[in-house]
Amino acid sequence: MNDVIGKRRWAIAEGYIPEESHGPEPEMTSHETACILNANDEDATVQIRVYFADREPAGPYTVTVPAHRTKHVRFNDLDDPEPVPRATEYASVIESDLPIVVQHTRLDSRQAENALMTTLAYSTD
Amino acid sequence: MNDVIGKRRWAIAEGYIPEESHGPEPEMTSHETACILNANDEDATVQIRVYFADREPAGPYTVTVPAHRTKHVRFNDLDDPEPVPRATEYASVIESDLPIVVQHTRLDSRQAENALMTTLAYSTD
Amino acid sequence: MNDVIGKRRWAIAEGYIPEESHGPEPEMTSHETACILNANDEDATVQIRVYFADREPAGPYTVTVPAHRTKHVRFNDLDDPEPVPRATEYASVIESDLPIVVQHTRLDSRQAENALMTTLAYSTD
Amino acid sequence: MNDVIGKRRWAIAEGYIPEESHGPEPEMTSHETACILNANDEDATVQIRVYFADREPAGPYTVTVPAHRTKHVRFNDLDDPEPVPRATEYASVIESDLPIVVQHTRLDSRQAENALMTTLAYSTD
């Protein structure tokens, strides 16, 4: 059995942060998340690039995920080098110096009742 | 690390465009989407074939995804060579001349509150 | 590029048919579906086995998916050799004599507004 | 065709048990589940480790999945060596002595209408 859990490159082809929300913040704010697991014994340095329909990609956004930790990165919160625009279709590529696992989740609270979706991201090495 | 992100052939076994919608168009129109990421340095030419329960497949529908761009293709909008029928079960096969990543999403707004689902498509080479 | 799309063995670890429904039948009946795509030039014979928490597996249920067709199999409709019980946790293994693609979807209409979820099934050869 | 269905190591990068619920218990209690299928002829011993954002991992939680059975493990119910905290982001790694299949599902009933999401977990050997 291999000790390493995950891959170094991941892609999420779906991306969209709804502009409106209902319900208490931040829990019920419409958001999109890349959930990252780093099961390694060392911290992982993760770089996220965001792709759009009609302009050059944004980023990289750099995130550190400590050893034996998970970080649920909200695209809403990324702002360096620039915020991710709302109500805009995007996609993302996530690269790490250590193997990680990435899962994509959206909570959409534009209407009174929230909707959820999730999927494992696409991985490669 | 490999420079290529994705595969050349993808399949989505689930497909269904709800006939009714609630809420403002086009954002809240019931729709089904193949989100495509082309992280290559060249444009990708993508061909989509749609399979049905009781007739020959439709297509191919040809879509260009420019270099370093994502395109969220709504099956609702495909109309050449023919529109995709509503309220009809289908599946799709997506082939590209360059490696791409494909994720499948449906927004169902038949009822007052929208429902969402998403999954990575099946990939092969 | 390989001409074959899919694998011969698939597993869906999640399974649950809600007992109640709201809305017009059969569209809005709570249901669970294995969406199967057969992109081959010949018909595929598919066998489904259903696993439970506390009894021996049921089946096999035999389904034919014609060449170049998709079939969205509702677990609700399987009744030979026995119906799939409602409000009961199950899982399934799907085997085919030809490569196929399988995606799992549930529509839950127990409450007034329907919820949806979907995922690619687990594949192997 | 290989007789073994599944892999020995799985990871779920997303994890969150909503603190509130609407509707009848336990069916409509907000919950998060790891659905495990053991299609082997022998019982599988499964160990779950839970990772957090800001503390050391919890577990292992040990679960037996009998031969030819499925077990839908609610993270809500894990309590030995400690309960999984509510309203807290986590991730999990699931290891088995035999090949299994793992699918992740959340039912969120914080609001009046429930939302659902599911995905195949990430697998490796």
Short mmCIF file of C-alpha atoms in Angstrom, two decimals:
data_model
loop_
_atom_site.label_atom_id
_atom_site.label_comp_id
_atom_site.label_asym_id
_atom_site.label_seq_id
_atom_site.Cartn_x
_atom_site.Cartn_y
_atom_site.Cartn_z
CA MET A 1 0.00 0.00 0.00
CA ASN A 2 1.23 3.41 -1.02
CA ASP A 3 1.68 5.98 1.76
CA VAL A 4 0.81 8.95 -0.39
CA ILE A 5 -2.85 10.00 -0.59
CA GLY A 6 -3.74 12.13 -3.57
CA LYS A 7 -2.27 13.79 -6.63
CA ARG A 8 -0.35 17.00 -7.33
CA ARG A 9 -2.61 18.48 -10.03
CA TRP A 10 -6.36 18.90 -9.95
CA ALA A 11 -8.89 20.64 -12.15
CA ILE A 12 -12.44 21.85 -11.51
CA ALA A 13 -14.17 22.65 -14.80
CA GLU A 14 -17.30 24.11 -13.15
CA GLY A 15 -17.18 27.40 -11.30
CA TYR A 16 -19.74 30.09 -10.51
CA ILE A 17 -20.25 32.19 -7.40
CA PRO A 18 -23.92 33.28 -7.20
CA GLU A 19 -24.29 37.01 -6.61
CA GLU A 20 -27.13 36.81 -4.13
CA SER A 21 -27.73 34.98 -0.88
CA HIS A 22 -30.44 34.31 1.67
CA GLY A 23 -29.88 33.42 5.31
CA PRO A 24 -27.28 34.09 8.00
CA GLU A 25 -23.69 34.87 6.97
CA PRO A 26 -21.20 33.38 6.46
CA GLU A 27 -22.75 29.93 6.84
CA MET A 28 -25.55 30.49 4.33
CA THR A 29 -23.78 32.89 1.98
CA SER A 30 -23.74 31.49 -1.56
CA HIS A 31 -20.24 30.18 -2.00
CA GLU A 32 -18.00 27.85 -3.93
CA THR A 33 -15.33 25.83 -2.20
CA ALA A 34 -12.27 23.76 -3.06
CA CYS A 35 -11.93 21.38 -0.11
CA ILE A 36 -8.30 20.32 0.16
CA LEU A 37 -6.93 17.48 2.26
CA ASN A 38 -3.21 17.31 3.05
CA ALA A 39 -2.56 13.97 4.74
CA ASN A 40 1.22 14.33 4.41
CA ASP A 41 3.66 14.89 7.27
CA GLU A 42 4.74 18.24 5.78
CA ASP A 43 2.87 21.41 4.85
CA ALA A 44 1.71 21.66 1.25
CA THR A 45 2.00 24.81 -0.86
CA VAL A 46 -0.96 25.00 -3.21
CA GLN A 47 -1.36 27.31 -6.21
CA ILE A 48 -4.78 27.98 -7.74
CA ARG A 49 -5.28 29.41 -11.24
CA VAL A 50 -8.74 30.59 -12.30
CA TYR A 51 -9.81 30.35 -15.97
CA PHE A 52 -12.57 32.41 -17.59
CA ALA A 53 -14.61 32.43 -20.79
CA ASP A 54 -13.29 35.66 -22.23
CA ARG A 55 -10.12 36.85 -20.51
CA GLU A 56 -6.69 35.60 -19.43
CA PRO A 57 -6.52 33.39 -16.32
CA ALA A 58 -6.21 34.97 -12.86
CA GLY A 59 -3.69 33.99 -10.23
CA PRO A 60 -1.87 32.11 -9.06
CA TYR A 61 -3.49 32.32 -5.63
CA THR A 62 -1.19 30.70 -3.07
CA VAL A 63 -2.57 28.73 -0.14
CA THR A 64 -0.71 26.73 2.50
CA VAL A 65 -2.38 23.61 3.83
CA PRO A 66 -0.55 22.45 6.96
CA ALA A 67 0.49 18.83 7.51
CA HIS A 68 -2.39 16.55 8.63
CA ARG A 69 -4.93 19.28 8.02
CA THR A 70 -7.79 20.13 5.69
CA LYS A 71 -8.53 23.58 4.32
CA HIS A 72 -11.86 24.42 2.73
CA VAL A 73 -10.88 27.28 0.41
CA ARG A 74 -13.78 29.56 -0.50
CA PHE A 75 -13.27 31.12 -3.93
CA ASN A 76 -15.30 34.03 -2.52
CA ASP A 77 -12.39 34.79 -0.18
CA LEU A 78 -9.56 34.75 -2.72
CA ASP A 79 -8.40 38.33 -3.30
CA ASP A 80 -4.67 38.28 -3.96
CA PRO A 81 -3.80 39.10 -6.75
CA GLU A 82 -7.50 39.95 -7.43
CA PRO A 83 -10.98 38.90 -6.29
CA VAL A 84 -12.89 36.22 -8.21
CA PRO A 85 -15.82 37.96 -9.95
CA ARG A 86 -19.39 37.03 -8.98
CA ALA A 87 -22.01 35.73 -11.40
CA THR A 88 -19.22 34.77 -13.81
CA GLU A 89 -18.45 31.33 -15.22
CA TYR A 90 -14.97 30.10 -14.41
CA ALA A 91 -12.87 26.96 -13.96
CA SER A 92 -9.76 26.28 -11.89
CA VAL A 93 -6.51 24.34 -11.85
CA ILE A 94 -4.97 23.49 -8.49
CA GLU A 95 -1.31 22.50 -8.22
CA SER A 96 0.49 21.37 -5.08
CA ASP A 97 4.08 20.51 -4.24
CA LEU A 98 2.77 17.46 -2.31
CA PRO A 99 -0.06 15.01 -3.08
CA ILE A 100 -3.45 16.35 -1.96
CA VAL A 101 -7.12 15.49 -2.48
CA VAL A 102 -9.53 18.12 -3.84
CA GLN A 103 -13.34 18.11 -3.75
CA HIS A 104 -15.54 20.87 -5.20
CA THR A 105 -18.72 22.10 -3.44
CA ARG A 106 -21.21 24.89 -4.11
CA LEU A 107 -23.89 26.20 -1.77
CA ASP A 108 -26.41 28.28 -3.69
CA SER A 109 -28.74 30.34 -1.51
CA ARG A 110 -30.07 32.72 -4.17
CA GLN A 111 -33.53 31.43 -3.40
CA ALA A 112 -35.08 30.95 0.02
CA GLU A 113 -34.04 27.30 0.26
CA ASN A 114 -30.39 26.47 -0.32
CA ALA A 115 -29.18 24.01 -2.95
CA LEU A 116 -25.97 22.00 -2.69
CA MET A 117 -23.73 20.18 -5.13
CA THR A 118 -20.37 18.47 -4.82
CA THR A 119 -17.95 16.36 -6.83
CA LEU A 120 -14.47 15.00 -6.67
CA ALA A 121 -12.21 17.14 -8.85
CA TYR A 122 -10.26 15.74 -11.81
CA SER A 123 -6.78 14.59 -10.81
CA THR A 124 -3.56 13.89 -12.63
CA ASP A 125 0.15 13.83 -11.89
CA MET B 1 4.77 16.33 -13.75
CA ASN B 2 2.84 16.12 -17.00
CA ASP B 3 1.97 19.42 -18.70
CA VAL B 4 -1.28 18.17 -20.15
CA ILE B 5 -4.43 18.55 -18.03
CA GLY B 6 -7.29 16.32 -19.04
CA LYS B 7 -8.30 13.67 -21.52
CA ARG B 8 -9.60 13.65 -25.09
CA ARG B 9 -12.81 11.64 -24.58
CA TRP B 10 -15.48 12.13 -21.98
CA ALA B 11 -18.93 10.67 -21.39
CA ILE B 12 -21.91 11.90 -19.37
CA ALA B 13 -24.43 9.09 -18.91
CA GLU B 14 -27.06 11.32 -17.28
CA GLY B 15 -28.92 13.94 -19.28
CA TYR B 16 -32.33 15.60 -18.94
CA ILE B 17 -33.40 19.17 -19.56
CA PRO B 18 -36.47 19.94 -17.43
CA GLU B 19 -39.28 21.49 -19.47
CA GLU B 20 -40.33 24.07 -16.90
CA SER B 21 -38.57 26.78 -14.96
CA HIS B 22 -39.18 29.29 -12.18
CA GLY B 23 -37.28 32.52 -11.68
CA PRO B 24 -35.43 35.07 -13.80
CA GLU B 25 -33.97 33.99 -17.16
CA PRO B 26 -31.39 32.89 -18.15
CA GLU B 27 -29.80 32.52 -14.73
CA MET B 28 -32.62 30.48 -13.21
CA THR B 29 -33.82 28.68 -16.35
CA SER B 30 -33.66 24.92 -15.85
CA HIS B 31 -30.58 23.85 -17.72
CA GLU B 32 -27.94 21.22 -18.17
CA THR B 33 -24.32 22.14 -18.74
CA ALA B 34 -21.08 20.51 -19.84
CA CYS B 35 -18.40 22.71 -18.28
CA ILE B 36 -15.23 22.40 -20.36
CA LEU B 37 -11.75 23.57 -19.38
CA ASN B 38 -9.06 23.98 -22.04
CA ALA B 39 -5.79 24.69 -20.22
CA ASN B 40 -3.72 24.16 -23.38
CA ASP B 41 -1.85 26.85 -25.30
CA GLU B 42 -3.97 26.17 -28.43
CA ASP B 43 -7.72 26.26 -29.11
CA ALA B 44 -9.53 22.94 -28.76
CA THR B 45 -12.17 21.71 -31.19
CA VAL B 46 -14.78 19.73 -29.30
CA GLN B 47 -17.46 17.48 -30.76
CA ILE B 48 -20.52 16.46 -28.75
CA ARG B 49 -22.77 13.53 -29.63
CA VAL B 50 -26.09 13.08 -27.86
CA TYR B 51 -27.52 9.57 -27.27
CA PHE B 52 -31.19 8.78 -26.64
CA ALA B 53 -33.30 5.87 -25.42
CA ASP B 54 -35.17 5.20 -28.63
CA ARG B 55 -33.57 6.89 -31.64
CA GLU B 56 -30.20 7.31 -33.35
CA PRO B 57 -27.71 9.74 -31.76
CA ALA B 58 -27.80 13.45 -32.65
CA GLY B 59 -24.81 15.51 -33.65
CA PRO B 60 -21.98 16.01 -33.73
CA TYR B 61 -22.33 19.49 -32.27
CA THR B 62 -19.04 21.35 -32.73
CA VAL B 63 -17.76 23.77 -30.11
CA THR B 64 -14.46 25.65 -29.99
CA VAL B 65 -12.93 26.27 -26.59
CA PRO B 66 -10.12 28.84 -26.94
CA ALA B 67 -6.69 28.36 -25.37
CA HIS B 68 -6.60 29.09 -21.59
CA ARG B 69 -10.37 29.43 -21.47
CA THR B 70 -13.38 27.63 -20.05
CA LYS B 71 -16.71 27.26 -21.82
CA HIS B 72 -19.85 26.22 -19.97
CA VAL B 73 -21.88 24.65 -22.79
CA ARG B 74 -25.62 24.59 -22.12
CA PHE B 75 -27.28 21.65 -23.85
CA ASN B 76 -30.34 23.95 -24.02
CA ASP B 77 -28.46 26.14 -26.49
CA LEU B 78 -27.25 23.44 -28.89
CA ASP B 79 -29.26 23.71 -32.10
CA ASP B 80 -27.00 22.74 -34.99
CA PRO B 81 -27.73 20.21 -36.45
CA GLU B 82 -30.89 20.07 -34.25
CA PRO B 83 -32.06 21.18 -30.79
CA VAL B 84 -31.81 18.80 -27.83
CA PRO B 85 -35.38 17.82 -26.91
CA ARG B 86 -36.75 18.84 -23.48
CA ALA B 87 -38.08 16.38 -20.90
CA THR B 88 -36.22 13.57 -22.67
CA GLU B 89 -33.57 11.27 -21.22
CA TYR B 90 -30.24 11.43 -23.00
CA ALA B 91 -26.49 10.89 -22.56
CA SER B 92 -23.51 12.44 -24.29
CA VAL B 93 -20.01 11.71 -25.54
CA ILE B 94 -17.58 14.60 -25.81
CA GLU B 95 -14.45 14.31 -27.96
CA SER B 96 -11.69 16.89 -28.29
CA ASP B 97 -8.55 17.17 -30.39
CA LEU B 98 -6.69 18.35 -27.26
CA PRO B 99 -6.91 17.22 -23.62
CA ILE B 100 -9.77 18.92 -21.77
CA VAL B 101 -11.62 18.50 -18.46
CA VAL B 102 -15.42 18.08 -18.43
CA GLN B 103 -17.83 18.48 -15.51
CA HIS B 104 -21.60 17.99 -15.73
CA THR B 105 -24.08 20.25 -13.90
CA ARG B 106 -27.87 20.55 -13.85
CA LEU B 107 -29.97 23.36 -12.39
CA ASP B 108 -33.57 22.25 -11.99
CA SER B 109 -36.02 25.06 -11.30
CA ARG B 110 -39.26 23.22 -12.08
CA GLN B 111 -40.33 23.94 -8.52
CA ALA B 112 -40.13 27.23 -6.68
CA GLU B 113 -36.75 26.44 -5.12
CA ASN B 114 -33.96 25.36 -7.43
CA ALA B 115 -32.05 22.09 -7.07
CA LEU B 116 -28.47 21.55 -8.21
CA MET B 117 -26.33 18.56 -9.02
CA THR B 118 -22.85 18.12 -10.47
CA THR B 119 -20.29 15.44 -11.19
CA LEU B 120 -17.01 14.97 -12.95
CA ALA B 121 -17.69 13.23 -16.29
CA TYR B 122 -16.16 9.86 -17.20
CA SER B 123 -12.83 10.24 -19.00
CA THR B 124 -10.73 8.02 -21.21
CA ASP B 125 -8.12 8.40 -23.92
CA MET C 1 -7.43 6.85 -29.24
CA ASN C 2 -9.34 3.85 -27.99
CA ASP C 3 -12.72 3.18 -29.59
CA VAL C 4 -14.24 1.72 -26.45
CA ILE C 5 -16.02 4.12 -24.08
CA GLY C 6 -16.47 2.81 -20.57
CA LYS C 7 -15.83 -0.17 -18.36
CA ARG C 8 -17.52 -3.51 -17.73
CA ARG C 9 -17.98 -3.28 -13.95
CA TRP C 10 -19.41 -0.41 -11.94
CA ALA C 11 -20.40 0.06 -8.32
CA ILE C 12 -22.70 2.56 -6.62
CA ALA C 13 -22.15 2.52 -2.85
CA GLU C 14 -25.05 4.87 -2.09
CA GLY C 15 -28.64 3.78 -2.54
CA TYR C 16 -31.94 4.81 -0.98
CA ILE C 17 -35.39 5.21 -2.51
CA PRO C 18 -37.39 7.72 -0.43
CA GLU C 19 -40.81 6.40 0.52
CA GLU C 20 -42.73 9.61 -0.04
CA SER C 21 -43.09 12.06 -2.90
CA HIS C 22 -44.61 15.42 -3.76
CA GLY C 23 -45.60 16.58 -7.22
CA PRO C 24 -46.81 15.02 -10.48
CA GLU C 25 -45.93 11.38 -11.27
CA PRO C 26 -43.73 9.95 -12.62
CA GLU C 27 -41.56 13.00 -13.24
CA MET C 28 -41.53 14.18 -9.64
CA THR C 29 -41.76 10.80 -7.90
CA SER C 30 -38.80 10.29 -5.57
CA HIS C 31 -36.53 7.94 -7.45
CA GLU C 32 -33.02 6.63 -7.83
CA THR C 33 -31.54 6.00 -11.24
CA ALA C 34 -28.54 4.27 -12.80
CA CYS C 35 -28.04 6.11 -16.07
CA ILE C 36 -26.31 3.74 -18.52
CA LEU C 37 -24.71 4.70 -21.81
CA ASN C 38 -23.92 2.02 -24.40
CA ALA C 39 -21.90 3.68 -27.17
CA ASN C 40 -20.97 0.34 -28.73
CA ASP C 41 -22.20 -0.99 -32.08
CA GLU C 42 -23.84 -3.98 -30.36
CA ASP C 43 -26.48 -4.31 -27.63
CA ALA C 44 -25.15 -4.67 -24.08
CA THR C 45 -26.54 -7.12 -21.53
CA VAL C 46 -26.32 -5.58 -18.08
CA GLN C 47 -26.75 -7.35 -14.75
CA ILE C 48 -27.47 -5.41 -11.56
CA ARG C 49 -26.98 -6.83 -8.06
CA VAL C 50 -28.35 -4.95 -5.06
CA TYR C 51 -26.57 -5.16 -1.67
CA PHE C 52 -28.18 -4.45 1.70
CA ALA C 53 -27.12 -3.85 5.30
CA ASP C 54 -28.63 -6.95 6.81
CA ARG C 55 -29.60 -9.54 4.20
CA GLU C 56 -28.18 -11.37 1.20
CA PRO C 57 -27.93 -9.41 -2.10
CA ALA C 58 -30.91 -9.33 -4.49
CA GLY C 59 -30.79 -10.01 -8.20
CA PRO C 60 -29.33 -10.19 -10.67
CA TYR C 61 -31.70 -7.86 -12.46
CA THR C 62 -31.07 -8.11 -16.22
CA VAL C 63 -31.37 -5.08 -18.47
CA THR C 64 -30.59 -4.76 -22.18
CA VAL C 65 -29.20 -1.45 -23.39
CA PRO C 66 -29.36 -1.36 -27.20
CA ALA C 67 -26.42 -0.24 -29.36
CA HIS C 68 -25.95 3.56 -29.50
CA ARG C 69 -28.58 4.09 -26.83
CA THR C 70 -28.85 5.23 -23.22
CA LYS C 71 -31.15 3.72 -20.64
CA HIS C 72 -31.94 5.49 -17.38
CA VAL C 73 -32.80 2.54 -15.12
CA ARG C 74 -34.99 3.49 -12.16
CA PHE C 75 -34.34 1.21 -9.19
CA ASN C 76 -38.01 1.89 -8.33
CA ASP C 77 -39.02 -0.07 -11.42
CA LEU C 78 -36.88 -3.18 -10.88
CA ASP C 79 -39.18 -6.02 -9.85
CA ASP C 80 -37.75 -9.27 -11.25
CA PRO C 81 -36.71 -11.25 -9.24
CA GLU C 82 -38.08 -8.90 -6.50
CA PRO C 83 -38.80 -5.19 -5.96
CA VAL C 84 -36.17 -2.97 -4.32
CA PRO C 85 -37.51 -2.02 -0.88
CA ARG C 86 -38.27 1.64 -0.13
CA ALA C 87 -36.69 3.62 2.71
CA THR C 88 -33.89 1.04 2.90
CA GLU C 89 -30.16 1.62 2.50
CA TYR C 90 -28.61 -0.34 -0.33
CA ALA C 91 -25.70 -0.36 -2.81
CA SER C 92 -25.36 -1.89 -6.25
CA VAL C 93 -22.89 -3.57 -8.59
CA ILE C 94 -23.51 -3.32 -12.32
CA GLU C 95 -21.81 -5.70 -14.75
CA SER C 96 -22.01 -5.60 -18.53
CA ASP C 97 -20.74 -7.82 -21.33
CA LEU C 98 -19.62 -4.64 -23.17
CA PRO C 99 -18.04 -1.41 -21.91
CA ILE C 100 -20.64 1.06 -20.62
CA VAL C 101 -20.70 4.28 -18.59
CA VAL C 102 -22.81 4.52 -15.40
CA GLN C 103 -23.91 7.63 -13.52
CA HIS C 104 -26.02 7.62 -10.35
CA THR C 105 -28.80 10.16 -9.72
CA ARG C 106 -31.44 10.61 -7.00
CA LEU C 107 -34.44 12.91 -7.05
CA ASP C 108 -35.83 13.32 -3.54
CA SER C 109 -39.29 14.91 -3.40
CA ARG C 110 -40.20 13.97 0.16
CA GLN C 111 -40.53 17.66 0.92
CA ALA C 112 -42.33 20.28 -1.16
CA GLU C 113 -39.21 21.27 -3.08
CA ASN C 114 -37.22 18.53 -4.76
CA ALA C 115 -33.53 17.88 -4.10
CA LEU C 116 -31.14 16.34 -6.60
CA MET C 117 -27.79 14.60 -6.42
CA THR C 118 -25.62 12.80 -8.95
CA THR C 119 -22.20 11.21 -9.27
CA LEU C 120 -20.20 9.12 -11.65
CA ALA C 121 -20.20 5.53 -10.39
CA TYR C 122 -16.98 3.67 -9.49
CA SER C 123 -15.59 1.74 -12.46
CA THR C 124 -13.18 -1.14 -12.90
CA ASP C 125 -12.48 -3.88 -15.43
CA MET D 1 -12.27 -9.43 -15.50
CA ASN D 2 -10.97 -8.80 -12.01
CA ASP D 3 -13.01 -10.27 -9.15
CA VAL D 4 -12.18 -7.51 -6.71
CA ILE D 5 -14.45 -4.44 -6.65
CA GLY D 6 -12.92 -1.37 -5.12
CA LYS D 7 -9.79 -0.07 -3.48
CA ARG D 8 -8.28 -0.19 0.03
CA ARG D 9 -7.80 3.56 0.61
CA TRP D 10 -10.30 6.35 0.08
CA ALA D 11 -10.38 10.04 0.90
CA ILE D 12 -13.24 12.52 1.25
CA ALA D 13 -11.90 16.08 1.25
CA GLU D 14 -15.27 17.67 2.03
CA GLY D 15 -16.89 17.25 5.42
CA TYR D 16 -19.37 19.30 7.44
CA ILE D 17 -22.25 18.24 9.67
CA PRO D 18 -24.82 21.06 9.81
CA GLU D 19 -25.82 21.91 13.37
CA GLU D 20 -29.52 22.35 12.72
CA SER D 21 -32.24 20.26 11.16
CA HIS D 22 -35.85 20.42 10.09
CA GLY D 23 -38.22 17.47 9.76
CA PRO D 24 -38.68 14.04 11.34
CA GLU D 25 -35.66 12.27 12.88
CA PRO D 26 -33.55 10.40 11.99
CA GLU D 27 -34.55 10.42 8.31
CA MET D 28 -34.46 14.19 7.91
CA THR D 29 -31.72 15.01 10.43
CA SER D 30 -28.88 16.88 8.73
CA HIS D 31 -26.20 14.27 8.29
CA GLU D 32 -23.09 13.27 6.41
CA THR D 33 -22.53 9.70 5.32
CA ALA D 34 -19.74 7.50 3.99
CA CYS D 35 -21.58 4.77 2.08
CA ILE D 36 -19.38 1.68 2.02
CA LEU D 37 -19.87 -1.39 -0.17
CA ASN D 38 -18.07 -4.63 0.68
CA ALA D 39 -18.68 -7.04 -2.20
CA ASN D 40 -16.04 -9.48 -0.93
CA ASP D 41 -16.71 -12.94 0.50
CA GLU D 42 -15.15 -11.91 3.84
CA ASP D 43 -15.91 -9.15 6.35
CA ALA D 44 -13.92 -5.94 5.91
CA THR D 45 -12.39 -4.01 8.80
CA VAL D 46 -12.51 -0.30 8.02
CA GLN D 47 -10.66 2.50 9.81
CA ILE D 48 -11.74 6.12 9.46
CA ARG D 49 -9.50 9.08 10.35
CA VAL D 50 -10.99 12.57 10.51
CA TYR D 51 -8.85 15.62 9.62
CA PHE D 52 -9.56 19.19 10.76
CA ALA D 53 -8.42 22.72 9.93
CA ASP D 54 -6.75 23.49 13.21
CA ARG D 55 -6.13 20.42 15.34
CA GLU D 56 -4.65 16.92 15.10
CA PRO D 57 -6.74 14.24 13.34
CA ALA D 58 -9.31 12.21 15.29
CA GLY D 59 -9.65 8.47 15.25
CA PRO D 60 -9.24 5.91 14.00
CA TYR D 61 -12.89 4.98 14.16
CA THR D 62 -13.24 1.25 13.45
CA VAL D 63 -16.21 -0.12 11.51
CA THR D 64 -16.85 -3.67 10.32
CA VAL D 65 -18.68 -4.10 7.03
CA PRO D 66 -19.80 -7.72 6.70
CA ALA D 67 -19.25 -9.77 3.53
CA HIS D 68 -21.74 -8.97 0.72
CA ARG D 69 -23.14 -6.04 2.67
CA THR D 70 -23.25 -2.27 2.52
CA LYS D 71 -22.97 0.05 5.51
CA HIS D 72 -23.96 3.69 5.33
CA VAL D 73 -21.81 5.19 8.09
CA ARG D 74 -23.15 8.47 9.47
CA PHE D 75 -20.35 10.68 10.73
CA ASN D 76 -22.97 12.00 13.17
CA ASP D 77 -22.96 8.60 14.88
CA LEU D 78 -19.20 8.14 15.29
CA ASP D 79 -18.33 8.59 18.96
CA ASP D 80 -15.42 6.30 19.79
CA PRO D 81 -12.81 7.64 20.49
CA GLU D 82 -14.72 11.00 20.32
CA PRO D 83 -17.73 12.52 18.56
CA VAL D 84 -17.25 14.45 15.30
CA PRO D 85 -17.94 18.12 16.07
CA ARG D 86 -20.91 19.87 14.37
CA ALA D 87 -20.60 22.98 12.21
CA THR D 88 -16.89 22.23 11.73
CA GLU D 89 -15.04 21.68 8.48
CA TYR D 90 -13.33 18.33 8.25
CA ALA D 91 -12.06 15.70 5.78
CA SER D 92 -11.60 11.96 6.14
CA VAL D 93 -9.39 9.07 5.09
CA ILE D 94 -10.91 5.59 5.02
CA GLU D 95 -8.70 2.50 4.99
CA SER D 96 -9.85 -1.10 4.67
CA ASP D 97 -8.11 -4.47 4.84
CA LEU D 98 -10.16 -5.53 1.76
CA PRO D 99 -11.18 -3.61 -1.38
CA ILE D 100 -14.32 -1.52 -0.82
CA VAL D 101 -16.19 1.26 -2.62
CA VAL D 102 -16.92 4.57 -0.83
CA GLN D 103 -19.42 7.27 -1.78
CA HIS D 104 -19.97 10.49 0.18
CA THR D 105 -23.43 12.00 0.75
CA ARG D 106 -24.78 14.95 2.74
CA LEU D 107 -28.37 15.77 3.58
CA ASP D 108 -28.69 19.34 4.75
CA SER D 109 -32.01 20.20 6.38
CA ARG D 110 -31.02 23.46 8.05
CA GLN D 111 -33.71 25.15 6.04
CA ALA D 112 -37.29 23.99 5.53
CA GLU D 113 -36.49 22.14 2.31
CA ASN D 114 -33.65 19.63 2.36
CA ALA D 115 -30.67 19.80 0.02
CA LEU D 116 -28.65 16.79 -1.09
CA MET D 117 -25.19 16.23 -2.52
CA THR D 118 -23.13 13.15 -3.30
CA THR D 119 -19.86 12.14 -4.93
CA LEU D 120 -17.66 9.14 -5.37
CA ALA D 121 -14.73 9.45 -2.96
CA TYR D 122 -11.09 9.55 -4.13
CA SER D 123 -9.54 6.08 -4.29
CA THR D 124 -6.02 4.75 -4.33
CA ASP D 125 -4.21 1.54 -3.39
#
